[in-house]
Amino acid sequence: MADKARQAALEVLYKCRRSGAWSSAAIDGVIKKYGLDSKSTALATALSLGVIQNETLCDFYIDNFASTKIEPKVRDILREAVYQLIFMDRIPNSAAVNEAVLLCKSLGYSRASGFVNAVLRKISSNLSNLPEIPKDDEAEYLSIKYSHPKWLAEKIISEKGFDFAESFLKANNEAAQTVIQVNTLKTDTYTLVSEFKDAGVNFREHEWLSNALVVSGNVTKLPGFAEGRFYVQDPAARCAVSIAELKPGMKVLDACAAPGGKSFAAAIAMDNEGEITACDLHDKKVGLIKSGAERLGIDIISPEACDARNSRTDEFDVIIADVSRGWGGAAQALEYAMKKKKTIYNFSHWEP
């Protein structure tokens, strides 16, 4: 029988590929479905996120050792195994190959098991002599090596040069730190740090962001989480709120709010005084905002499942957003605000 962790990771890849699921939500779902313990959870998470981050590179090696069309789910199995072979030194090569074959058989792809075994054994035996990525097209080379869209590599090269583009894409593909923001409505950094030290928590203060700590492991098990003394937020998203220079009493629209980090940071910056409309398209994500605000003791956030284009943006002092390129609601709300010149607008990310 195939290993549960690998099977769970494969299901995450399938959900992300087929339905565009959020990786974090998909991971949480499979952890519950398969009843994974902490060790298996760590493996499933590392595998699924690792493949997503390095998909183009994994495909490059697979296609160099396979001469036939590959069904999508079989390719997912190959990607998962290739990621283990190339990036996970602690997993024996034989285990990565054998588990991939078992996945084929347990998921009804027995006829592909021989093919998967052959391709993976070829890659395994050539790990010290893998095919070189062609360098005649600089953008294509970086796109494959760091698994980013070619258009993005072309744009950065044209504006900043090859060396900068490579450094940027390499850094962007590294595992993200887990950063927690101190909820200064309930505590302060000094007190939370003292509490972590007493509990033997492994942490460090963030290099340049105030009231932020870098931690590892399951944050829900850390002292103070249940009491709402901190929340998880990427530093870039926090910066979008900081730049807006929010003040108590303002009326704010978070146009792409889930899971709520920007809204929480805004409420803390406003001393929990004013109004924040936290807008997201999906009901389930709105529930995350509501529960997070309750845990943090924030009562000025009004979560709404709505399209930001339908919000009366001229009524707000500030609009903040963290949106993907091409996602209409928040982007168009910001565009409207820009034309009216009545708001401050901020992006913490700009993704394809």
Coordinates of C-alpha atoms in Angstrom, one line a residue:
M1 CA 0.0 0.0 0.0
A2 CA 1.2 3.5 -0.9
D3 CA 2.5 5.7 1.9
K4 CA -0.3 8.0 3.2
A5 CA 1.8 11.1 3.2
R6 CA 2.7 10.7 -0.4
Q7 CA -0.8 9.9 -1.4
A8 CA -2.1 13.0 0.5
A9 CA 0.5 15.2 -1.3
L10 CA -0.6 13.8 -4.6
E11 CA -4.2 14.7 -3.8
V12 CA -3.1 18.3 -3.1
L13 CA -1.3 18.5 -6.5
Y14 CA -4.4 17.1 -8.2
K15 CA -6.7 19.7 -6.5
C16 CA -4.4 22.6 -7.3
R17 CA -4.0 21.5 -10.9
R18 CA -7.6 20.6 -11.6
S19 CA -9.6 23.2 -9.7
G20 CA -7.1 25.9 -8.8
A21 CA -7.4 25.1 -5.1
W22 CA -5.4 27.1 -2.6
S23 CA -2.5 24.9 -1.6
S24 CA -2.9 25.7 2.1
A25 CA -6.6 24.8 2.1
A26 CA -5.9 21.7 0.1
I27 CA -3.2 20.6 2.6
D28 CA -5.4 21.2 5.6
G29 CA -8.1 19.1 3.9
V30 CA -6.0 16.1 3.2
I31 CA -4.4 16.1 6.6
K32 CA -7.8 15.6 8.1
K33 CA -9.0 13.2 5.4
Y34 CA -6.0 10.9 5.9
G35 CA -5.6 11.4 9.6
L36 CA -1.9 12.2 9.3
D37 CA 0.4 12.5 12.3
S38 CA 2.9 15.3 12.7
K39 CA 5.7 13.5 10.8
S40 CA 3.4 12.5 7.9
T41 CA 1.9 16.0 7.8
A42 CA 5.4 17.5 7.5
L43 CA 6.3 15.2 4.6
A44 CA 3.0 15.7 2.8
T45 CA 3.4 19.5 3.1
A46 CA 7.0 19.5 2.0
L47 CA 6.2 17.3 -1.0
S48 CA 3.2 19.2 -2.3
L49 CA 4.6 22.7 -1.8
G50 CA 8.0 21.6 -3.2
V51 CA 6.5 20.2 -6.4
I52 CA 4.4 23.3 -6.9
Q53 CA 7.4 25.5 -6.5
N54 CA 9.6 23.4 -8.8
E55 CA 7.1 22.0 -11.3
T56 CA 8.7 23.3 -14.5
L57 CA 12.1 22.0 -13.5
C58 CA 10.7 18.6 -12.5
D59 CA 8.9 18.5 -15.9
F60 CA 12.1 19.3 -17.7
Y61 CA 13.8 16.2 -16.3
I62 CA 10.8 14.0 -16.7
D63 CA 10.5 15.0 -20.4
N64 CA 14.2 14.4 -21.0
F65 CA 13.8 10.7 -19.9
A66 CA 10.3 10.0 -21.2
S67 CA 9.5 9.8 -24.9
T68 CA 5.8 9.4 -24.7
K69 CA 2.7 11.5 -23.8
I70 CA 2.0 11.3 -20.0
E71 CA -1.4 11.4 -18.4
P72 CA -1.8 14.3 -16.0
K73 CA -2.2 12.2 -12.9
V74 CA 0.7 10.0 -13.8
R75 CA 2.8 13.1 -14.4
D76 CA 1.8 14.3 -10.9
I77 CA 3.2 11.0 -9.5
L78 CA 6.4 11.4 -11.5
R79 CA 6.8 15.1 -10.3
E80 CA 6.4 14.0 -6.7
A81 CA 9.1 11.3 -7.0
V82 CA 11.5 13.5 -9.0
Y83 CA 11.2 16.2 -6.4
Q84 CA 12.3 13.7 -3.8
L85 CA 15.2 12.4 -5.9
I86 CA 16.5 15.9 -6.6
F87 CA 15.7 18.0 -3.5
M88 CA 15.2 15.6 -0.5
D89 CA 18.5 14.1 0.4
R90 CA 17.2 12.3 3.5
I91 CA 14.8 10.1 1.4
P92 CA 16.5 7.1 -0.2
N93 CA 16.3 7.1 -4.0
S94 CA 14.8 3.5 -3.9
A95 CA 12.0 4.7 -1.5
A96 CA 11.1 7.5 -3.8
V97 CA 10.9 5.2 -6.8
N98 CA 9.1 2.3 -5.1
E99 CA 6.5 4.6 -3.5
A100 CA 5.7 6.1 -6.9
V101 CA 5.2 2.7 -8.4
L102 CA 2.9 1.8 -5.4
L103 CA 0.9 5.0 -6.0
C104 CA 0.3 4.0 -9.6
K105 CA -1.0 0.6 -8.5
S106 CA -3.1 1.8 -5.6
L107 CA -4.7 4.6 -7.7
G108 CA -5.7 2.4 -10.6
Y109 CA -2.8 3.2 -12.9
S110 CA -1.1 -0.2 -12.8
R111 CA -0.6 -0.2 -16.6
A112 CA 1.6 2.9 -16.1
S113 CA 3.7 1.5 -13.2
G114 CA 6.3 0.0 -15.4
F115 CA 6.7 3.2 -17.3
V116 CA 7.0 5.2 -14.1
N117 CA 9.5 2.8 -12.7
A118 CA 11.7 3.0 -15.8
V119 CA 11.7 6.8 -16.0
L120 CA 12.5 7.3 -12.3
R121 CA 15.3 4.7 -12.3
K122 CA 16.9 6.5 -15.3
I123 CA 16.7 9.8 -13.5
S124 CA 17.9 8.2 -10.2
S125 CA 20.9 6.7 -11.9
N126 CA 21.8 10.0 -13.6
L127 CA 21.5 12.3 -10.6
S128 CA 25.1 13.3 -10.9
N129 CA 24.8 13.8 -14.7
L130 CA 21.4 15.3 -15.3
P131 CA 20.7 17.0 -18.6
E132 CA 21.8 20.7 -18.6
I133 CA 19.1 23.3 -19.1
P134 CA 19.8 25.0 -22.5
K135 CA 21.2 28.5 -22.0
D136 CA 20.8 29.9 -25.6
D137 CA 17.5 31.6 -24.5
E138 CA 18.2 33.3 -21.2
A139 CA 14.6 33.8 -20.2
E140 CA 13.7 30.2 -21.0
Y141 CA 16.7 29.0 -19.0
L142 CA 15.6 31.0 -15.9
S143 CA 12.0 30.0 -16.4
I144 CA 12.9 26.3 -16.3
K145 CA 15.6 26.5 -13.6
Y146 CA 13.4 28.4 -11.1
S147 CA 10.0 27.3 -12.3
H148 CA 8.6 30.8 -13.1
P149 CA 6.7 32.0 -16.2
K150 CA 8.9 32.9 -19.1
W151 CA 7.2 36.2 -19.6
L152 CA 8.2 37.2 -16.1
A153 CA 11.8 36.2 -16.6
E154 CA 11.8 38.2 -19.9
K155 CA 10.5 41.3 -18.2
I156 CA 13.0 41.3 -15.3
I157 CA 15.9 40.6 -17.7
S158 CA 14.8 43.5 -19.9
E159 CA 14.6 45.9 -17.0
K160 CA 17.3 44.7 -14.6
G161 CA 19.6 42.4 -16.5
F162 CA 20.3 38.7 -16.3
D163 CA 22.2 38.5 -13.0
F164 CA 19.5 40.5 -11.1
A165 CA 16.7 38.3 -12.7
E166 CA 18.4 35.1 -11.6
S167 CA 18.9 36.4 -8.0
F168 CA 15.3 37.5 -7.9
L169 CA 13.8 34.3 -9.2
K170 CA 16.0 32.2 -7.0
A171 CA 15.1 34.1 -3.9
N172 CA 11.4 34.0 -4.9
N173 CA 11.5 30.2 -5.1
E174 CA 13.0 29.6 -1.6
A175 CA 10.8 28.4 1.2
A176 CA 9.0 31.2 2.9
Q177 CA 9.6 31.9 6.6
T178 CA 6.7 31.6 9.0
V179 CA 6.3 35.1 10.4
I180 CA 3.9 36.0 13.2
Q181 CA 2.8 39.5 13.9
V182 CA 2.3 40.6 17.6
N183 CA -1.2 41.7 18.4
T184 CA -0.4 44.9 20.2
L185 CA -4.1 45.2 21.2
K186 CA -3.5 42.4 23.7
T187 CA 0.2 42.4 24.4
D188 CA 3.6 43.7 23.3
T189 CA 6.7 42.1 21.7
Y190 CA 8.7 42.1 24.9
T191 CA 6.0 40.2 26.8
L192 CA 5.4 37.6 24.0
V193 CA 9.2 37.1 23.6
S194 CA 9.5 36.4 27.3
E195 CA 6.6 33.9 27.1
F196 CA 8.3 32.1 24.2
K197 CA 11.6 32.0 26.0
D198 CA 10.0 30.5 29.1
A199 CA 8.3 27.8 26.9
G200 CA 11.5 27.0 25.0
V201 CA 10.1 28.1 21.7
N202 CA 12.6 28.4 18.8
F203 CA 12.2 31.9 17.3
R204 CA 14.0 35.1 16.4
E205 CA 13.0 38.7 15.8
H206 CA 12.3 39.6 12.2
E207 CA 15.3 41.5 10.6
W208 CA 13.5 44.7 9.6
L209 CA 9.8 44.4 10.5
S210 CA 8.7 45.7 14.0
N211 CA 6.5 43.6 16.3
A212 CA 7.2 40.5 14.2
L213 CA 8.9 37.1 15.0
V214 CA 10.1 34.3 12.8
V215 CA 9.1 30.9 14.1
S216 CA 8.9 27.3 13.0
G217 CA 6.5 24.4 13.5
N218 CA 2.8 24.4 14.2
V219 CA 1.9 28.0 15.2
T220 CA -1.4 26.9 16.7
K221 CA 0.5 25.1 19.4
L222 CA 2.6 28.1 20.4
P223 CA 1.9 30.0 23.7
G224 CA -0.5 32.8 23.1
F225 CA -2.1 31.6 19.9
A226 CA -5.4 30.6 21.4
E227 CA -5.6 33.8 23.4
G228 CA -5.1 35.9 20.2
R229 CA -1.8 37.5 21.1
F230 CA -0.4 37.0 17.6
Y231 CA -1.4 36.0 14.1
V232 CA 0.5 34.8 11.0
Q233 CA 1.1 37.2 8.2
D234 CA 3.6 37.6 5.4
P235 CA 5.9 40.7 5.8
A236 CA 5.0 41.9 2.3
A237 CA 1.3 42.0 3.2
R238 CA 2.0 43.8 6.4
C239 CA 4.0 46.4 4.5
A240 CA 1.0 47.2 2.3
V241 CA -0.9 48.2 5.5
S242 CA 2.0 50.1 7.0
I243 CA 2.5 52.2 3.9
A244 CA -1.2 53.2 4.0
E245 CA -0.5 55.1 7.3
L246 CA -3.9 54.2 8.8
K247 CA -5.3 56.2 11.7
P248 CA -8.0 55.5 14.3
G249 CA -11.5 56.3 13.1
M250 CA -10.8 55.7 9.3
K251 CA -13.2 53.8 7.0
V252 CA -11.2 51.1 5.2
L253 CA -11.9 48.6 2.5
D254 CA -9.7 45.5 2.3
A255 CA -10.7 44.5 -1.3
C256 CA -9.1 41.1 -1.3
A257 CA -9.1 40.2 2.4
A258 CA -9.0 36.4 3.1
P259 CA -7.6 35.0 5.2
G260 CA -7.7 38.3 7.0
G261 CA -4.1 39.3 7.7
K262 CA -4.2 42.8 6.2
S263 CA -7.6 43.5 7.9
F264 CA -6.1 42.4 11.2
A265 CA -3.0 44.6 10.7
A266 CA -5.2 47.5 9.7
A267 CA -7.4 47.1 12.8
I268 CA -4.3 47.0 15.1
A269 CA -2.9 50.1 13.4
M270 CA -6.2 51.9 14.0
D271 CA -6.3 50.8 17.7
N272 CA -9.5 48.9 16.9
E273 CA -11.3 52.2 16.2
G274 CA -13.1 52.9 12.9
E275 CA -14.6 50.6 10.3
I276 CA -13.0 47.9 8.1
T277 CA -15.0 46.2 5.4
A278 CA -13.1 42.9 4.6
C279 CA -14.3 41.8 1.2
D280 CA -13.7 38.4 -0.5
L281 CA -15.5 36.5 -3.2
H282 CA -15.9 33.2 -1.3
D283 CA -18.1 32.5 1.7
K284 CA -15.7 29.9 3.2
K285 CA -12.9 32.4 3.2
V286 CA -15.0 35.1 4.8
G287 CA -15.5 32.6 7.7
L288 CA -11.7 32.6 8.2
I289 CA -11.7 36.4 8.6
K290 CA -14.5 36.3 11.1
S291 CA -13.0 33.6 13.3
G292 CA -9.6 35.2 13.2
A293 CA -10.9 38.6 14.2
E294 CA -12.8 37.1 17.1
R295 CA -9.6 35.3 18.3
L296 CA -7.7 38.5 18.2
G297 CA -10.3 40.5 20.0
I298 CA -11.0 42.8 17.0
D299 CA -14.5 44.1 16.6
I300 CA -14.3 46.8 13.8
I301 CA -14.0 44.3 10.9
S302 CA -17.1 43.5 8.9
P303 CA -16.4 40.5 6.7
E304 CA -18.4 40.3 3.4
A305 CA -18.6 37.8 0.6
C306 CA -18.8 40.2 -2.3
D307 CA -17.1 41.4 -5.4
A308 CA -15.2 44.6 -4.6
R309 CA -16.4 46.1 -7.9
N310 CA -19.8 46.3 -6.2
S311 CA -18.5 48.2 -3.2
R312 CA -19.1 52.0 -3.0
T313 CA -15.3 52.7 -3.1
D314 CA -15.8 56.5 -2.9
E315 CA -17.1 56.1 0.7
F316 CA -13.7 54.7 2.0
D317 CA -10.7 56.7 3.2
V318 CA -8.3 53.9 2.2
I319 CA -8.4 50.8 0.0
I320 CA -5.9 48.1 0.6
A321 CA -5.5 44.9 -1.5
D322 CA -3.3 41.9 -2.2
V323 CA -4.5 40.7 -5.6
S324 CA -3.3 38.5 -8.4
R325 CA -2.9 40.0 -11.8
G326 CA -6.1 39.8 -13.8
W327 CA -8.3 39.2 -10.8
G328 CA -11.1 41.7 -11.6
G329 CA -12.9 42.8 -8.4
A330 CA -10.1 44.2 -6.2
A331 CA -8.0 45.4 -9.1
Q332 CA -10.9 47.3 -10.6
A333 CA -11.9 48.7 -7.3
L334 CA -8.4 50.1 -6.9
E335 CA -8.5 51.5 -10.4
Y336 CA -11.7 53.3 -9.7
A337 CA -10.1 54.7 -6.5
M338 CA -7.1 55.9 -8.4
K339 CA -9.3 57.9 -10.8
K340 CA -11.2 59.5 -7.9
K341 CA -7.9 60.3 -6.2
K342 CA -9.6 59.7 -2.8
T343 CA -7.8 56.7 -1.6
I344 CA -4.4 55.2 -0.9
Y345 CA -3.9 51.9 -2.7
N346 CA -1.3 49.3 -2.0
F347 CA -0.2 45.9 -3.4
S348 CA 1.9 43.6 -1.3
H349 CA 2.3 41.1 -4.2
W350 CA 1.9 41.2 -8.0
E351 CA 1.5 37.7 -9.3
P352 CA 0.8 36.2 -12.8

